[in-house]
Short mmCIF file of N, CA and C in Angstrom, two decimals:
data_model
loop_
_atom_site.label_atom_id
_atom_site.label_comp_id
_atom_site.label_asym_id
_atom_site.label_seq_id
_atom_site.Cartn_x
_atom_site.Cartn_y
_atom_site.Cartn_z
N MET A 1 -13.49 -3.49 19.85
CA MET A 1 -12.23 -4.17 19.57
C MET A 1 -12.05 -4.27 18.05
N ARG A 2 -10.82 -4.01 17.63
CA ARG A 2 -10.46 -4.16 16.22
C ARG A 2 -9.25 -5.08 16.14
N ILE A 3 -9.28 -5.99 15.18
CA ILE A 3 -8.21 -6.98 15.01
C ILE A 3 -7.30 -6.53 13.88
N GLU A 4 -6.00 -6.60 14.15
CA GLU A 4 -5.00 -6.31 13.12
C GLU A 4 -4.10 -7.55 13.00
N ILE A 5 -3.83 -7.95 11.77
CA ILE A 5 -2.99 -9.11 11.50
C ILE A 5 -1.73 -8.65 10.78
N ASP A 6 -0.59 -9.12 11.24
CA ASP A 6 0.66 -8.90 10.53
C ASP A 6 0.87 -10.13 9.64
N PHE A 7 0.49 -9.98 8.38
CA PHE A 7 0.53 -11.11 7.45
C PHE A 7 1.97 -11.53 7.13
N ASP A 8 2.94 -10.67 7.42
CA ASP A 8 4.34 -11.07 7.25
C ASP A 8 4.76 -12.06 8.33
N LEU A 9 4.11 -11.99 9.49
CA LEU A 9 4.41 -12.91 10.59
C LEU A 9 3.57 -14.19 10.54
N CYS A 10 2.34 -14.08 10.08
CA CYS A 10 1.41 -15.21 10.09
C CYS A 10 1.94 -16.35 9.22
N GLN A 11 1.96 -17.55 9.80
CA GLN A 11 2.42 -18.73 9.08
C GLN A 11 1.32 -19.76 8.88
N GLY A 12 0.08 -19.40 9.20
CA GLY A 12 -1.06 -20.27 8.94
C GLY A 12 -1.18 -21.46 9.87
N HIS A 13 -0.71 -21.34 11.11
CA HIS A 13 -0.82 -22.44 12.08
C HIS A 13 -2.26 -22.72 12.49
N ALA A 14 -3.13 -21.74 12.34
CA ALA A 14 -4.57 -21.85 12.61
C ALA A 14 -4.93 -22.00 14.09
N MET A 15 -4.04 -21.61 14.98
CA MET A 15 -4.39 -21.61 16.40
C MET A 15 -5.53 -20.63 16.66
N CYS A 16 -5.55 -19.54 15.92
CA CYS A 16 -6.63 -18.55 16.07
C CYS A 16 -7.98 -19.16 15.71
N VAL A 17 -7.99 -20.01 14.70
CA VAL A 17 -9.23 -20.66 14.28
C VAL A 17 -9.73 -21.59 15.37
N GLU A 18 -8.81 -22.28 16.04
CA GLU A 18 -9.21 -23.17 17.13
C GLU A 18 -9.85 -22.39 18.27
N GLU A 19 -9.38 -21.19 18.54
CA GLU A 19 -9.91 -20.39 19.64
C GLU A 19 -11.15 -19.60 19.25
N ALA A 20 -11.20 -19.09 18.03
CA ALA A 20 -12.32 -18.22 17.61
C ALA A 20 -12.70 -18.49 16.15
N PRO A 21 -13.31 -19.64 15.88
CA PRO A 21 -13.65 -19.97 14.49
C PRO A 21 -14.70 -19.05 13.87
N GLU A 22 -15.44 -18.33 14.70
CA GLU A 22 -16.41 -17.37 14.17
C GLU A 22 -15.73 -16.14 13.60
N VAL A 23 -14.47 -15.94 13.98
CA VAL A 23 -13.75 -14.72 13.62
C VAL A 23 -12.64 -14.96 12.60
N PHE A 24 -11.97 -16.12 12.71
CA PHE A 24 -10.81 -16.40 11.86
C PHE A 24 -11.05 -17.63 10.99
N HIS A 25 -10.42 -17.62 9.81
CA HIS A 25 -10.45 -18.77 8.91
C HIS A 25 -9.08 -18.89 8.24
N VAL A 26 -8.55 -20.12 8.18
CA VAL A 26 -7.32 -20.38 7.44
C VAL A 26 -7.67 -21.41 6.38
N ASP A 27 -7.38 -21.07 5.13
CA ASP A 27 -7.73 -21.97 4.03
C ASP A 27 -6.69 -23.09 3.87
N ASP A 28 -6.89 -23.95 2.90
CA ASP A 28 -6.03 -25.11 2.69
C ASP A 28 -4.59 -24.73 2.35
N GLU A 29 -4.38 -23.50 1.90
CA GLU A 29 -3.04 -23.05 1.54
C GLU A 29 -2.39 -22.24 2.67
N GLY A 30 -3.06 -22.18 3.83
CA GLY A 30 -2.49 -21.49 4.98
C GLY A 30 -2.73 -19.99 5.01
N MET A 31 -3.62 -19.50 4.16
CA MET A 31 -3.92 -18.06 4.14
C MET A 31 -5.01 -17.74 5.16
N LEU A 32 -4.73 -16.78 6.01
CA LEU A 32 -5.67 -16.35 7.04
C LEU A 32 -6.63 -15.31 6.50
N THR A 33 -7.89 -15.46 6.88
CA THR A 33 -8.91 -14.45 6.62
C THR A 33 -9.55 -14.10 7.96
N VAL A 34 -9.72 -12.82 8.19
CA VAL A 34 -10.44 -12.37 9.39
C VAL A 34 -11.88 -12.12 8.94
N LYS A 35 -12.77 -12.97 9.40
CA LYS A 35 -14.17 -12.89 9.00
C LYS A 35 -14.89 -11.72 9.68
N GLN A 36 -14.44 -11.36 10.87
CA GLN A 36 -15.06 -10.27 11.62
C GLN A 36 -13.94 -9.39 12.21
N PRO A 37 -13.46 -8.40 11.45
CA PRO A 37 -12.36 -7.56 11.93
C PRO A 37 -12.72 -6.75 13.18
N GLU A 38 -14.01 -6.53 13.39
CA GLU A 38 -14.49 -5.85 14.60
C GLU A 38 -15.57 -6.74 15.22
N PRO A 39 -15.15 -7.80 15.91
CA PRO A 39 -16.11 -8.78 16.42
C PRO A 39 -17.00 -8.23 17.52
N PRO A 40 -18.19 -8.80 17.67
CA PRO A 40 -19.08 -8.37 18.75
C PRO A 40 -18.49 -8.74 20.12
N GLN A 41 -18.94 -8.05 21.13
CA GLN A 41 -18.37 -8.19 22.46
C GLN A 41 -18.41 -9.62 22.98
N GLU A 42 -19.41 -10.39 22.62
CA GLU A 42 -19.49 -11.76 23.13
C GLU A 42 -18.37 -12.66 22.61
N LEU A 43 -17.63 -12.22 21.59
CA LEU A 43 -16.51 -12.99 21.05
C LEU A 43 -15.15 -12.47 21.52
N TRP A 44 -15.12 -11.40 22.28
CA TRP A 44 -13.86 -10.78 22.67
C TRP A 44 -12.95 -11.72 23.44
N GLU A 45 -13.49 -12.49 24.35
CA GLU A 45 -12.65 -13.38 25.15
C GLU A 45 -11.99 -14.43 24.25
N ALA A 46 -12.73 -14.98 23.30
CA ALA A 46 -12.17 -15.96 22.37
C ALA A 46 -11.08 -15.32 21.50
N VAL A 47 -11.30 -14.08 21.08
CA VAL A 47 -10.31 -13.37 20.27
C VAL A 47 -9.05 -13.09 21.08
N ARG A 48 -9.21 -12.76 22.35
CA ARG A 48 -8.04 -12.55 23.22
C ARG A 48 -7.24 -13.86 23.37
N GLU A 49 -7.94 -14.97 23.45
CA GLU A 49 -7.28 -16.27 23.53
C GLU A 49 -6.55 -16.57 22.21
N ALA A 50 -7.15 -16.21 21.10
CA ALA A 50 -6.50 -16.40 19.79
C ALA A 50 -5.20 -15.60 19.73
N GLU A 51 -5.24 -14.36 20.20
CA GLU A 51 -4.03 -13.53 20.24
C GLU A 51 -2.98 -14.18 21.14
N LYS A 52 -3.40 -14.64 22.29
CA LYS A 52 -2.49 -15.23 23.27
C LYS A 52 -1.78 -16.47 22.73
N TYR A 53 -2.51 -17.32 22.01
CA TYR A 53 -1.96 -18.59 21.56
C TYR A 53 -1.35 -18.56 20.16
N CYS A 54 -1.37 -17.42 19.50
CA CYS A 54 -0.74 -17.32 18.17
C CYS A 54 0.77 -17.51 18.33
N PRO A 55 1.33 -18.59 17.77
CA PRO A 55 2.76 -18.85 17.96
C PRO A 55 3.67 -17.82 17.29
N CYS A 56 3.15 -17.09 16.33
CA CYS A 56 3.96 -16.11 15.60
C CYS A 56 3.73 -14.68 16.09
N ARG A 57 2.78 -14.52 17.01
CA ARG A 57 2.42 -13.19 17.52
C ARG A 57 1.99 -12.26 16.39
N ALA A 58 1.21 -12.81 15.46
CA ALA A 58 0.78 -12.05 14.30
C ALA A 58 -0.50 -11.25 14.56
N ILE A 59 -1.17 -11.49 15.68
CA ILE A 59 -2.44 -10.84 15.98
C ILE A 59 -2.22 -9.72 16.98
N THR A 60 -2.73 -8.54 16.65
CA THR A 60 -2.73 -7.41 17.56
C THR A 60 -4.17 -6.94 17.74
N LEU A 61 -4.55 -6.73 18.98
CA LEU A 61 -5.91 -6.26 19.27
C LEU A 61 -5.86 -4.80 19.69
N HIS A 62 -6.79 -4.04 19.15
CA HIS A 62 -6.93 -2.63 19.51
C HIS A 62 -8.29 -2.50 20.17
N GLU A 63 -8.25 -2.27 21.49
CA GLU A 63 -9.50 -2.16 22.23
C GLU A 63 -9.80 -0.70 22.50
N SER A 64 -11.07 -0.34 22.30
CA SER A 64 -11.44 1.07 22.52
C SER A 64 -11.94 1.30 23.91
#
């Protein structure tokens, strides 16, 4: 799995961080960082939940 973020859509709501804090980080200014752009399989379900709950639909997952 590879994570792609549309930074034009991301508004820093941090819902992704709530679902997968091992993978996503939003700083105090609302800037998102993807800590693991290709997360290990044990985190895939949490990453799928992060994609699902992103209010801006800024997360796209590419599964191989």
